[in-house]
PDB file of C-alpha atoms and ligand atoms in Angstrom:
ATOM      1  CA  MET A   1      20.178 -63.911 -25.739  1.00 86.00           C
ATOM      2  CA  ASP A   2      17.753 -65.736 -27.933  1.00 97.00           C
ATOM      3  CA  ILE A   3      18.419 -66.707 -31.579  1.00 98.00           C
ATOM      4  CA  VAL A   4      16.699 -63.711 -33.020  1.00 98.00           C
ATOM      5  CA  GLU A   5      18.644 -61.398 -31.054  1.00 98.00           C
ATOM      6  CA  ARG A   6      21.825 -63.001 -31.972  1.00 98.00           C
ATOM      7  CA  ILE A   7      21.020 -62.928 -35.571  1.00 98.00           C
ATOM      8  CA  ASN A   8      20.086 -59.308 -35.527  1.00 98.00           C
ATOM      9  CA  LYS A   9      23.193 -58.402 -33.467  1.00 98.00           C
ATOM     10  CA  LEU A  10      25.537 -60.040 -35.812  1.00 98.00           C
ATOM     11  CA  LYS A  11      23.692 -58.911 -38.836  1.00 98.00           C
ATOM     12  CA  ARG A  12      24.735 -55.222 -37.597  1.00 98.00           C
ATOM     13  CA  THR A  13      28.349 -56.090 -36.836  1.00 98.00           C
ATOM     14  CA  ARG A  14      28.610 -57.693 -40.453  1.00 98.00           C
ATOM     15  CA  ASN A  15      26.599 -54.982 -42.154  1.00 98.00           C
ATOM     16  CA  ALA A  16      24.385 -57.597 -43.599  1.00 98.00           C
ATOM     17  CA  VAL A  17      20.962 -57.693 -45.054  1.00 98.00           C
ATOM     18  CA  ILE A  18      18.601 -60.834 -44.846  1.00 98.00           C
ATOM     19  CA  LEU A  19      16.455 -61.252 -47.860  1.00 98.00           C
ATOM     20  CA  ALA A  20      13.783 -63.902 -47.821  1.00 98.00           C
ATOM     21  CA  HIS A  21      11.594 -65.463 -50.377  1.00 98.00           C
ATOM     22  CA  ASN A  22       7.910 -65.613 -49.841  1.00 98.00           C
ATOM     23  CA  TYR A  23       8.070 -69.583 -49.448  1.00 98.00           C
ATOM     24  CA  GLN A  24      10.466 -69.624 -46.499  1.00 98.00           C
ATOM     25  CA  SER A  25       9.140 -70.530 -42.987  1.00 98.00           C
ATOM     26  CA  PRO A  26       7.404 -67.979 -40.878  1.00 98.00           C
ATOM     27  CA  GLU A  27      10.312 -67.590 -38.584  1.00 98.00           C
ATOM     28  CA  VAL A  28      12.787 -66.993 -41.219  1.00 98.00           C
ATOM     29  CA  GLN A  29      10.450 -64.426 -43.118  1.00 98.00           C
ATOM     30  CA  ASP A  30      10.008 -62.765 -39.664  1.00 98.00           C
ATOM     31  CA  ILE A  31      13.752 -62.107 -39.045  1.00 98.00           C
ATOM     32  CA  ALA A  32      14.295 -60.847 -42.903  1.00 98.00           C
ATOM     33  CA  ASP A  33      14.649 -57.154 -44.113  1.00 98.00           C
ATOM     34  CA  PHE A  34      12.677 -57.947 -46.945  1.00 98.00           C
ATOM     35  CA  VAL A  35      10.402 -60.490 -48.003  1.00 98.00           C
ATOM     36  CA  GLY A  36       9.428 -60.868 -51.498  1.00 98.00           C
ATOM     37  CA  ASP A  37       9.126 -62.751 -54.964  1.00 97.00           C
ATOM     38  CA  SER A  38      12.185 -63.486 -57.361  1.00 96.00           C
ATOM     39  CA  LEU A  39      11.759 -59.947 -59.094  1.00 94.00           C
ATOM     40  CA  GLY A  40      11.571 -58.079 -55.615  1.00 96.00           C
ATOM     41  CA  LEU A  41      14.579 -60.072 -54.415  1.00 97.00           C
ATOM     42  CA  SER A  42      16.719 -59.294 -57.190  1.00 95.00           C
ATOM     43  CA  ILE A  43      15.895 -55.596 -57.261  1.00 95.00           C
ATOM     44  CA  GLN A  44      16.611 -55.642 -53.514  1.00 97.00           C
ATOM     45  CA  ALA A  45      19.950 -57.474 -54.169  1.00 96.00           C
ATOM     46  CA  ALA A  46      21.008 -55.060 -56.872  1.00 95.00           C
ATOM     47  CA  GLY A  47      20.282 -51.934 -54.945  1.00 96.00           C
ATOM     48  CA  THR A  48      21.396 -52.923 -51.393  1.00 96.00           C
ATOM     49  CA  ASP A  49      24.081 -50.879 -49.441  1.00 97.00           C
ATOM     50  CA  ALA A  50      24.954 -53.774 -47.086  1.00 98.00           C
ATOM     51  CA  LYS A  51      28.248 -55.460 -47.681  1.00 98.00           C
ATOM     52  CA  VAL A  52      26.840 -58.978 -46.975  1.00 98.00           C
ATOM     53  CA  ILE A  53      23.627 -60.456 -48.418  1.00 98.00           C
ATOM     54  CA  VAL A  54      22.194 -63.386 -46.613  1.00 98.00           C
ATOM     55  CA  PHE A  55      19.910 -65.035 -49.118  1.00 98.00           C
ATOM     56  CA  CYS A  56      17.031 -67.313 -47.641  1.00 98.00           C
ATOM     57  CA  GLY A  57      15.719 -69.002 -50.453  1.00 98.00           C
ATOM     58  CA  VAL A  58      16.996 -71.501 -53.278  1.00 98.00           C
ATOM     59  CA  ARG A  59      20.384 -71.561 -54.955  1.00 98.00           C
ATOM     60  CA  PHE A  60      19.500 -69.844 -58.173  1.00 98.00           C
ATOM     61  CA  MET A  61      18.057 -66.892 -56.182  1.00 98.00           C
ATOM     62  CA  ALA A  62      21.321 -66.391 -54.265  1.00 98.00           C
ATOM     63  CA  GLU A  63      23.104 -66.885 -57.364  1.00 98.00           C
ATOM     64  CA  THR A  64      21.065 -64.019 -59.097  1.00 98.00           C
ATOM     65  CA  ALA A  65      21.920 -61.885 -55.989  1.00 98.00           C
ATOM     66  CA  LYS A  66      25.659 -62.465 -56.617  1.00 97.00           C
ATOM     67  CA  ILE A  67      25.460 -61.908 -60.207  1.00 97.00           C
ATOM     68  CA  LEU A  68      23.628 -58.318 -59.847  1.00 96.00           C
ATOM     69  CA  SER A  69      25.744 -57.614 -56.738  1.00 96.00           C
ATOM     70  CA  PRO A  70      29.125 -59.092 -57.725  1.00 97.00           C
ATOM     71  CA  ALA A  71      30.902 -56.744 -55.099  1.00 96.00           C
ATOM     72  CA  LYS A  72      28.908 -58.236 -52.252  1.00 97.00           C
ATOM     73  CA  THR A  73      29.275 -61.292 -50.386  1.00 98.00           C
ATOM     74  CA  VAL A  74      26.349 -63.444 -50.763  1.00 98.00           C
ATOM     75  CA  LEU A  75      25.602 -66.398 -48.393  1.00 98.00           C
ATOM     76  CA  ILE A  76      23.278 -69.009 -48.467  1.00 98.00           C
ATOM     77  CA  PRO A  77      22.536 -70.631 -45.143  1.00 98.00           C
ATOM     78  CA  ASP A  78      22.147 -74.210 -46.683  1.00 98.00           C
ATOM     79  CA  ARG A  79      24.075 -74.826 -49.605  1.00 97.00           C
ATOM     80  CA  ASP A  80      21.789 -77.917 -50.556  1.00 98.00           C
ATOM     81  CA  ALA A  81      18.790 -75.740 -51.020  1.00 98.00           C
ATOM     82  CA  GLY A  82      18.525 -76.155 -54.661  1.00 98.00           C
ATOM     83  CA  CYS A  83      15.494 -75.847 -57.172  1.00 98.00           C
ATOM     84  CA  PRO A  84      14.474 -79.032 -58.775  1.00 98.00           C
ATOM     85  CA  MET A  85      12.993 -77.184 -61.856  1.00 98.00           C
ATOM     86  CA  ALA A  86      16.226 -75.100 -62.423  1.00 98.00           C
ATOM     87  CA  ASP A  87      18.226 -78.530 -62.385  1.00 98.00           C
ATOM     88  CA  MET A  88      15.936 -80.018 -65.135  1.00 98.00           C
ATOM     89  CA  ILE A  89      17.882 -78.252 -67.690  1.00 98.00           C
ATOM     90  CA  THR A  90      21.686 -77.798 -68.273  1.00 98.00           C
ATOM     91  CA  ALA A  91      23.913 -75.145 -70.124  1.00 98.00           C
ATOM     92  CA  GLU A  92      24.517 -78.216 -72.885  1.00 98.00           C
ATOM     93  CA  ASP A  93      20.598 -78.276 -73.316  1.00 98.00           C
ATOM     94  CA  VAL A  94      20.286 -74.688 -74.191  1.00 98.00           C
ATOM     95  CA  LYS A  95      23.320 -75.019 -76.558  1.00 98.00           C
ATOM     96  CA  ARG A  96      21.638 -77.918 -78.358  1.00 98.00           C
ATOM     97  CA  LEU A  97      18.530 -75.925 -78.507  1.00 98.00           C
ATOM     98  CA  LYS A  98      20.136 -73.149 -79.974  1.00 98.00           C
ATOM     99  CA  ARG A  99      21.904 -75.258 -82.651  1.00 98.00           C
ATOM    100  CA  ASP A 100      18.469 -76.618 -83.656  1.00 98.00           C
ATOM    101  CA  HIS A 101      16.831 -73.048 -83.745  1.00 98.00           C
ATOM    102  CA  PRO A 102      19.728 -70.726 -84.954  1.00 98.00           C
ATOM    103  CA  LYS A 103      17.479 -67.772 -85.440  1.00 97.00           C
ATOM    104  CA  ALA A 104      15.496 -67.960 -81.849  1.00 98.00           C
ATOM    105  CA  LYS A 105      16.080 -65.904 -78.975  1.00 98.00           C
ATOM    106  CA  VAL A 106      16.273 -67.684 -75.769  1.00 98.00           C
ATOM    107  CA  LEU A 107      14.211 -66.511 -72.796  1.00 98.00           C
ATOM    108  CA  CYS A 108      14.944 -68.269 -69.416  1.00 98.00           C
ATOM    109  CA  TYR A 109      12.929 -68.263 -66.368  1.00 98.00           C
ATOM    110  CA  VAL A 110      15.028 -66.947 -63.508  1.00 98.00           C
ATOM    111  CA  ASN A 111      14.542 -70.326 -61.951  1.00 98.00           C
ATOM    112  CA  THR A 112      17.995 -71.509 -63.801  1.00 98.00           C
ATOM    113  CA  THR A 113      21.479 -71.904 -62.755  1.00 98.00           C
ATOM    114  CA  ALA A 114      23.998 -69.188 -63.745  1.00 98.00           C
ATOM    115  CA  ASP A 115      25.765 -71.543 -66.162  1.00 98.00           C
ATOM    116  CA  VAL A 116      22.333 -71.757 -67.955  1.00 98.00           C
ATOM    117  CA  LYS A 117      21.772 -68.055 -67.929  1.00 98.00           C
ATOM    118  CA  ALA A 118      25.115 -67.649 -69.488  1.00 98.00           C
ATOM    119  CA  GLU A 119      23.590 -69.080 -72.611  1.00 98.00           C
ATOM    120  CA  CYS A 120      20.514 -67.469 -72.696  1.00 98.00           C
ATOM    121  CA  ASP A 121      19.708 -63.951 -74.141  1.00 98.00           C
ATOM    122  CA  LEU A 122      17.128 -62.607 -71.439  1.00 98.00           C
ATOM    123  CA  SER A 123      15.674 -63.858 -68.421  1.00 98.00           C
ATOM    124  CA  CYS A 124      12.190 -63.105 -66.566  1.00 98.00           C
ATOM    125  CA  THR A 125      10.246 -63.873 -63.636  1.00 97.00           C
ATOM    126  CA  SER A 126       6.738 -65.034 -63.134  1.00 97.00           C
ATOM    127  CA  ALA A 127       6.101 -61.165 -62.164  1.00 97.00           C
ATOM    128  CA  ASN A 128       7.289 -59.926 -65.504  1.00 97.00           C
ATOM    129  CA  ALA A 129       7.225 -62.795 -67.965  1.00 98.00           C
ATOM    130  CA  LEU A 130       4.212 -60.966 -70.090  1.00 97.00           C
ATOM    131  CA  ALA A 131       5.447 -57.814 -69.961  1.00 96.00           C
ATOM    132  CA  MET A 132       8.891 -58.990 -71.288  1.00 97.00           C
ATOM    133  CA  VAL A 133       7.653 -61.118 -74.086  1.00 98.00           C
ATOM    134  CA  ASN A 134       5.427 -58.270 -75.070  1.00 97.00           C
ATOM    135  CA  GLY A 135       8.167 -55.664 -74.667  1.00 96.00           C
ATOM    136  CA  ALA A 136      11.649 -56.843 -75.092  1.00 97.00           C
ATOM    137  CA  LEU A 137      10.889 -59.816 -77.636  1.00 98.00           C
ATOM    138  CA  LYS A 138       7.917 -58.067 -79.416  1.00 97.00           C
ATOM    139  CA  ASN A 139       9.921 -58.324 -82.645  1.00 97.00           C
ATOM    140  CA  ASP A 140      11.273 -61.874 -82.276  1.00 97.00           C
ATOM    141  CA  ASP A 141       9.384 -64.515 -84.220  1.00 96.00           C
ATOM    142  CA  GLU A 142      11.079 -67.509 -82.804  1.00 98.00           C
ATOM    143  CA  VAL A 143      11.611 -67.732 -79.021  1.00 98.00           C
ATOM    144  CA  ILE A 144      12.977 -70.556 -76.982  1.00 98.00           C
ATOM    145  CA  PHE A 145      11.533 -70.295 -73.519  1.00 98.00           C
ATOM    146  CA  VAL A 146      13.003 -72.503 -70.808  1.00 98.00           C
ATOM    147  CA  PRO A 147      12.579 -74.469 -68.498  1.00 98.00           C
ATOM    148  CA  ASP A 148       9.119 -74.371 -66.960  1.00 98.00           C
ATOM    149  CA  MET A 149       6.511 -75.605 -69.493  1.00 98.00           C
ATOM    150  CA  HIS A 150       3.515 -74.388 -67.361  1.00 98.00           C
ATOM    151  CA  LEU A 151       4.814 -70.674 -67.190  1.00 98.00           C
ATOM    152  CA  ALA A 152       5.644 -70.731 -71.022  1.00 98.00           C
ATOM    153  CA  ASP A 153       2.198 -72.442 -71.775  1.00 98.00           C
ATOM    154  CA  TYR A 154       0.487 -69.527 -69.586  1.00 98.00           C
ATOM    155  CA  VAL A 155       2.317 -66.822 -71.109  1.00 98.00           C
ATOM    156  CA  ALA A 156       1.607 -68.137 -74.740  1.00 98.00           C
ATOM    157  CA  GLY A 157      -2.088 -68.346 -73.895  1.00 98.00           C
ATOM    158  CA  GLN A 158      -2.067 -64.686 -72.758  1.00 98.00           C
ATOM    159  CA  THR A 159       0.114 -63.273 -75.535  1.00 97.00           C
ATOM    160  CA  GLY A 160      -0.994 -65.289 -78.415  1.00 97.00           C
ATOM    161  CA  ARG A 161       2.635 -66.272 -79.254  1.00 98.00           C
ATOM    162  CA  GLU A 162       4.110 -69.487 -79.892  1.00 98.00           C
ATOM    163  CA  PHE A 163       7.054 -70.905 -77.910  1.00 98.00           C
ATOM    164  CA  ILE A 164       9.738 -73.708 -78.410  1.00 98.00           C
ATOM    165  CA  ILE A 165       9.560 -75.038 -74.821  1.00 98.00           C
ATOM    166  CA  TRP A 166      11.304 -77.189 -72.535  1.00 98.00           C
ATOM    167  CA  LYS A 167       9.383 -79.536 -70.369  1.00 98.00           C
ATOM    168  CA  GLY A 168      10.438 -78.676 -67.131  1.00 98.00           C
ATOM    169  CA  TYR A 169       8.177 -78.211 -64.090  1.00 99.00           C
ATOM    170  CA  CYS A 170       7.968 -77.420 -60.473  1.00 99.00           C
ATOM    171  CA  PRO A 171       7.280 -80.788 -58.448  1.00 98.00           C
ATOM    172  CA  SER A 172       5.834 -78.523 -55.712  1.00 98.00           C
ATOM    173  CA  HIS A 173       3.277 -76.737 -57.927  1.00 98.00           C
ATOM    174  CA  VAL A 174       2.227 -79.917 -59.839  1.00 98.00           C
ATOM    175  CA  LYS A 175       0.841 -81.403 -56.785  1.00 98.00           C
ATOM    176  CA  ILE A 176      -2.008 -79.115 -56.902  1.00 98.00           C
ATOM    177  CA  LEU A 177      -4.710 -80.816 -58.861  1.00 98.00           C
ATOM    178  CA  PRO A 178      -8.035 -79.267 -60.441  1.00 98.00           C
ATOM    179  CA  GLU A 179     -10.166 -81.461 -58.201  1.00 98.00           C
ATOM    180  CA  ASN A 180      -8.664 -79.756 -55.053  1.00 98.00           C
ATOM    181  CA  ILE A 181      -9.751 -76.472 -56.576  1.00 98.00           C
ATOM    182  CA  GLN A 182     -13.126 -77.754 -57.402  1.00 98.00           C
ATOM    183  CA  LYS A 183     -13.751 -79.098 -53.981  1.00 98.00           C
ATOM    184  CA  LEU A 184     -12.798 -75.854 -52.266  1.00 98.00           C
ATOM    185  CA  LYS A 185     -14.790 -73.762 -54.592  1.00 98.00           C
ATOM    186  CA  ALA A 186     -17.981 -75.756 -53.574  1.00 98.00           C
ATOM    187  CA  GLU A 187     -17.080 -75.334 -50.025  1.00 98.00           C
ATOM    188  CA  TYR A 188     -16.302 -71.536 -49.993  1.00 98.00           C
ATOM    189  CA  LYS A 189     -18.547 -70.230 -52.568  1.00 97.00           C
ATOM    190  CA  ASP A 190     -17.379 -66.716 -52.461  1.00 97.00           C
ATOM    191  CA  ALA A 191     -13.673 -67.443 -52.706  1.00 98.00           C
ATOM    192  CA  ILE A 192     -11.364 -65.995 -55.118  1.00 98.00           C
ATOM    193  CA  VAL A 193      -8.747 -68.278 -56.580  1.00 98.00           C
ATOM    194  CA  LEU A 194      -5.309 -67.050 -56.960  1.00 99.00           C
ATOM    195  CA  ALA A 195      -2.913 -69.353 -58.935  1.00 98.00           C
ATOM    196  CA  HIS A 196       0.948 -69.423 -59.474  1.00 98.00           C
ATOM    197  CA  PRO A 197       1.645 -69.403 -63.161  1.00 98.00           C
ATOM    198  CA  GLU A 198       3.772 -72.569 -62.259  1.00 98.00           C
ATOM    199  CA  CYS A 199       0.442 -74.515 -61.842  1.00 99.00           C
ATOM    200  CA  PRO A 200      -0.480 -76.857 -64.776  1.00 98.00           C
ATOM    201  CA  ARG A 201      -3.201 -75.464 -67.268  1.00 98.00           C
ATOM    202  CA  ALA A 202      -6.008 -77.405 -65.827  1.00 98.00           C
ATOM    203  CA  VAL A 203      -5.484 -75.605 -62.417  1.00 98.00           C
ATOM    204  CA  ARG A 204      -4.947 -72.191 -63.973  1.00 98.00           C
ATOM    205  CA  GLU A 205      -7.868 -72.306 -65.921  1.00 98.00           C
ATOM    206  CA  LEU A 206     -10.066 -72.610 -62.728  1.00 98.00           C
ATOM    207  CA  ALA A 207      -8.493 -69.526 -60.998  1.00 98.00           C
ATOM    208  CA  ASP A 208      -9.705 -66.138 -61.034  1.00 98.00           C
ATOM    209  CA  LYS A 209      -6.325 -64.643 -61.166  1.00 98.00           C
ATOM    210  CA  VAL A 210      -2.811 -66.049 -62.021  1.00 98.00           C
ATOM    211  CA  LEU A 211       0.033 -63.975 -60.399  1.00 98.00           C
ATOM    212  CA  SER A 212       3.574 -64.263 -58.914  1.00 97.00           C
ATOM    213  CA  THR A 213       3.681 -64.648 -55.223  1.00 97.00           C
ATOM    214  CA  GLU A 214       4.323 -60.761 -54.559  1.00 95.00           C
ATOM    215  CA  ALA A 215       1.411 -60.083 -56.883  1.00 97.00           C
ATOM    216  CA  MET A 216      -0.720 -62.325 -55.007  1.00 98.00           C
ATOM    217  CA  CYS A 217      -0.197 -60.282 -51.623  1.00 98.00           C
ATOM    218  CA  THR A 218      -0.866 -56.973 -53.599  1.00 98.00           C
ATOM    219  CA  TYR A 219      -4.067 -58.343 -54.877  1.00 98.00           C
ATOM    220  CA  ALA A 220      -5.312 -59.747 -51.646  1.00 98.00           C
ATOM    221  CA  ALA A 221      -4.388 -56.681 -50.056  1.00 98.00           C
ATOM    222  CA  GLY A 222      -6.477 -54.269 -52.527  1.00 98.00           C
ATOM    223  CA  SER A 223      -9.360 -56.853 -52.861  1.00 98.00           C
ATOM    224  CA  HIS A 224     -12.941 -56.361 -51.172  1.00 98.00           C
ATOM    225  CA  ASN A 225     -13.138 -60.254 -51.065  1.00 98.00           C
ATOM    226  CA  LYS A 226     -12.530 -61.958 -47.866  1.00 98.00           C
ATOM    227  CA  VAL A 227     -11.679 -65.382 -48.807  1.00 98.00           C
ATOM    228  CA  PHE A 228      -9.060 -66.582 -50.978  1.00 99.00           C
ATOM    229  CA  ILE A 229      -8.023 -70.075 -52.267  1.00 99.00           C
ATOM    230  CA  ILE A 230      -4.240 -69.822 -52.941  1.00 99.00           C
ATOM    231  CA  ALA A 231      -2.720 -72.300 -55.642  1.00 99.00           C
ATOM    232  CA  SER A 232       0.924 -71.953 -54.617  1.00 98.00           C
ATOM    233  CA  GLU A 233       3.542 -73.188 -52.142  1.00 98.00           C
ATOM    234  CA  ILE A 234       2.045 -72.886 -48.852  1.00 98.00           C
ATOM    235  CA  GLY A 235       4.900 -70.790 -47.370  1.00 98.00           C
ATOM    236  CA  ILE A 236       3.116 -67.842 -49.003  1.00 98.00           C
ATOM    237  CA  LEU A 237       0.179 -68.000 -46.704  1.00 98.00           C
ATOM    238  CA  HIS A 238       2.310 -66.612 -43.591  1.00 98.00           C
ATOM    239  CA  LYS A 239       2.657 -63.216 -45.615  1.00 98.00           C
ATOM    240  CA  LEU A 240      -0.993 -63.116 -46.557  1.00 98.00           C
ATOM    241  CA  LYS A 241      -2.322 -63.863 -43.331  1.00 98.00           C
ATOM    242  CA  LYS A 242      -0.024 -61.413 -41.471  1.00 98.00           C
ATOM    243  CA  GLU A 243      -0.756 -58.571 -44.043  1.00 98.00           C
ATOM    244  CA  ASN A 244      -4.463 -59.267 -43.996  1.00 98.00           C
ATOM    245  CA  PRO A 245      -5.657 -60.427 -40.584  1.00 98.00           C
ATOM    246  CA  ASP A 246      -9.385 -59.857 -41.748  1.00 98.00           C
ATOM    247  CA  LYS A 247      -9.163 -62.252 -44.573  1.00 98.00           C
ATOM    248  CA  ASP A 248      -9.099 -66.170 -44.775  1.00 98.00           C
ATOM    249  CA  PHE A 249      -6.517 -67.642 -47.055  1.00 98.00           C
ATOM    250  CA  ILE A 250      -7.212 -71.687 -47.788  1.00 98.00           C
ATOM    251  CA  PRO A 251      -4.243 -73.449 -49.542  1.00 98.00           C
ATOM    252  CA  ALA A 252      -5.394 -75.209 -52.617  1.00 98.00           C
ATOM    253  CA  SER A 253      -3.251 -78.408 -51.503  1.00 98.00           C
ATOM    254  CA  GLU A 254      -1.365 -78.876 -48.268  1.00 98.00           C
ATOM    255  CA  ARG A 255       1.005 -81.198 -50.341  1.00 98.00           C
ATOM    256  CA  ALA A 256       2.423 -78.074 -52.391  1.00 98.00           C
ATOM    257  CA  ILE A 257       5.453 -77.618 -50.040  1.00 98.00           C
ATOM    258  CA  CYS A 258       8.841 -76.943 -51.603  1.00 98.00           C
ATOM    259  CA  PRO A 259      11.132 -78.868 -49.233  1.00 98.00           C
ATOM    260  CA  ASN A 260      14.311 -77.021 -50.535  1.00 98.00           C
ATOM    261  CA  MET A 261      12.742 -73.790 -49.434  1.00 98.00           C
ATOM    262  CA  LYS A 262      12.170 -75.181 -45.747  1.00 98.00           C
ATOM    263  CA  LYS A 263      15.877 -76.122 -45.514  1.00 98.00           C
ATOM    264  CA  ILE A 264      16.711 -72.724 -44.414  1.00 98.00           C
ATOM    265  CA  THR A 265      15.963 -72.315 -40.582  1.00 98.00           C
ATOM    266  CA  LEU A 266      16.968 -69.480 -37.995  1.00 98.00           C
ATOM    267  CA  GLU A 267      19.657 -71.868 -36.849  1.00 98.00           C
ATOM    268  CA  LYS A 268      21.343 -71.964 -39.892  1.00 98.00           C
ATOM    269  CA  VAL A 269      20.903 -68.266 -40.720  1.00 98.00           C
ATOM    270  CA  LEU A 270      22.719 -67.821 -37.502  1.00 98.00           C
ATOM    271  CA  PHE A 271      25.283 -69.943 -38.428  1.00 98.00           C
ATOM    272  CA  SER A 272      25.726 -68.480 -41.745  1.00 98.00           C
ATOM    273  CA  LEU A 273      26.449 -64.965 -40.242  1.00 98.00           C
ATOM    274  CA  GLU A 274      28.699 -66.506 -37.543  1.00 98.00           C
ATOM    275  CA  GLU A 275      30.737 -68.441 -39.860  1.00 98.00           C
ATOM    276  CA  MET A 276      30.307 -66.339 -43.208  1.00 98.00           C
ATOM    277  CA  THR A 277      28.761 -69.434 -44.847  1.00 98.00           C
ATOM    278  CA  PHE A 278      28.052 -70.606 -47.463  1.00 98.00           C
ATOM    279  CA  GLU A 279      29.446 -68.075 -50.164  1.00 98.00           C
ATOM    280  CA  VAL A 280      27.861 -67.959 -53.415  1.00 98.00           C
ATOM    281  CA  LYS A 281      30.865 -68.036 -55.855  1.00 98.00           C
ATOM    282  CA  ILE A 282      30.270 -68.098 -59.681  1.00 98.00           C
ATOM    283  CA  GLU A 283      32.958 -68.541 -62.300  1.00 98.00           C
ATOM    284  CA  GLN A 284      34.046 -65.107 -63.948  1.00 97.00           C
ATOM    285  CA  GLU A 285      32.874 -66.017 -67.453  1.00 98.00           C
ATOM    286  CA  ALA A 286      29.651 -67.406 -66.493  1.00 98.00           C
ATOM    287  CA  MET A 287      29.079 -64.511 -64.166  1.00 97.00           C
ATOM    288  CA  PHE A 288      29.711 -61.875 -67.061  1.00 97.00           C
ATOM    289  CA  LYS A 289      27.624 -63.623 -69.488  1.00 98.00           C
ATOM    290  CA  ALA A 290      24.754 -64.438 -67.208  1.00 98.00           C
ATOM    291  CA  ARG A 291      24.559 -60.793 -65.980  1.00 97.00           C
ATOM    292  CA  GLN A 292      23.685 -59.541 -69.617  1.00 96.00           C
ATOM    293  CA  CYS A 293      21.077 -62.302 -69.552  1.00 97.00           C
ATOM    294  CA  LEU A 294      19.548 -60.583 -66.105  1.00 96.00           C
ATOM    295  CA  ARG A 295      20.134 -57.163 -67.032  1.00 92.00           C
ATOM    296  CA  ARG A 296      16.893 -56.199 -68.905  1.00 90.00           C
ATOM    297  CA  MET A 297      14.908 -58.479 -66.338  1.00 93.00           C
ATOM    298  CA  LEU A 298      15.037 -55.433 -63.888  1.00 92.00           C
ATOM    299  CA  GLU A 299      13.563 -52.862 -66.398  1.00 89.00           C
ATOM    300  CA  TYR A 300      10.466 -54.829 -66.627  1.00 90.00           C
ATOM    301  CA  ARG A 301       8.836 -54.629 -63.206  1.00 78.00           C
ATOM    302  CA  ALA A 302       5.198 -55.468 -63.905  1.00 60.00           C
TER     303      ALA A 302
HETATM  304  P1  13P B 401       7.915 -65.957 -57.554  1.00 71.07           P
HETATM  305  O1  13P B 401       9.044 -65.171 -58.369  1.00 71.07           O
HETATM  306  O2  13P B 401       6.418 -65.862 -57.913  1.00 71.07           O
HETATM  307  O3  13P B 401       7.916 -65.566 -56.015  1.00 71.07           O
HETATM  308  O4  13P B 401       8.169 -67.518 -57.715  1.00 71.07           O
HETATM  309  C1  13P B 401       9.378 -68.077 -57.411  1.00 71.07           C
HETATM  310  C2  13P B 401       9.328 -69.689 -57.354  1.00 71.07           C
HETATM  311  O5  13P B 401      10.270 -70.228 -57.331  1.00 71.07           O
HETATM  312  C3  13P B 401       7.879 -70.301 -57.555  1.00 71.07           C
HETATM  313  O6  13P B 401       8.115 -71.625 -57.451  1.00 71.07           O
HETATM  314 FE1  SF4 B 402      11.765 -74.475 -57.469  1.00 71.07          FE
HETATM  315 FE2  SF4 B 402       9.316 -75.143 -57.381  1.00 71.07          FE
HETATM  316 FE3  SF4 B 402      10.756 -74.595 -55.148  1.00 71.07          FE
HETATM  317 FE4  SF4 B 402       9.956 -72.612 -56.610  1.00 71.07          FE
HETATM  318  S1  SF4 B 402       8.651 -74.006 -55.399  1.00 71.07           S
HETATM  319  S2  SF4 B 402      11.911 -72.859 -55.768  1.00 71.07           S
HETATM  320  S3  SF4 B 402      10.211 -73.617 -58.655  1.00 71.07           S
HETATM  321  S4  SF4 B 402      10.935 -76.361 -56.648  1.00 71.07           S
END
C-alpha cells in the first residue's frame, strides 16, 4: 500500500477529516478533505462531524480548530509548525496595550496564539477584516488592531478608520518587493496582480485586487483574464493552477515561502494518524475566553 492509501485507510478507521491550508505543499493539499483559507478552515473545523481533525497548517490554525470544536481531537502533524507573525505578540503585550488604551476594543488577526485571543474582544481573518471593522466595530471609536501592521494598514486605508497598531508582520510576505511586481508587469502586460493584505503597502498599491488566499481562487476562477501575478506565499499556486488549467499564474517572488507551512509532509500526516500525534491542548480558561473572541468571526463570511 502506498502512503496515500495508508493515510486514507487510517482516516476512515479513526473517523478523521484532513484540513489543509492553501499554502501546504501540493501532495498534502491533494490528500486533504478540504483546502482553504483561515476562515474557510475555521468554518469547516466548527462544523465537522468527524471525531478527529488532522490540521495541516500552522499552530494557530490548529488551535483555532480546537477552540471552535473543543470536543474533537485536533492533531497537528508537526508541533514545530508555528507562525512567526503570531509569535510577535504576547498576551502580556495585549494587556499592556489595554492598560494604555482602556476604552479601546481589541481586534486580533486570527494569526495569534490562543493566549493572545483570550485577551482580545474580536478576531478576524484576511477574508473578513473589512466586513468586521465596518460591522462589528462600526460604533467603536478606538480600536487596537494586532499583530499585522500591513493588514491593519490595508483595512485602515479601505475603511478610513485609524487603528492603534502593533508592528508585527509576516516574514514571508515582506519578501515580495515592489520591483518584483513592476518587472513582471512589464513582462506580462495583460496580467492581473492579486496581492495578499499581508504584503507591504508599496506592493498592495501595485495590485489590481487585494484578497485572502481563498478569495484569490474565487476571483481567478470567475475572471476572463488569462494571466495572474500572485503576490502571496507560493503554495497557493498549486490550487490556482489545478482549478484553472487554462490560465497562467506567476509568483511575484519565489522567495515568498513560509517554511513553517512546509514542515507538514505526507509522512508526518501518516505518523499523525498512526500515533494520534500531536494533540492540540489548550488550558480551559484561555480556551473559553478565546472562544468568545472567535465567536463573531464566523458570522462575517465576506
Ligand atoms: P489566509 O487566511 O488568507 O489564507 O491567510 C493566512 C495566512 O497565514 C497568510 O499568511
Ligand atoms: Fe504566518 Fe506568514 Fe506563514 Fe502565514 S505565511 S503562517 S502569516 S509566517
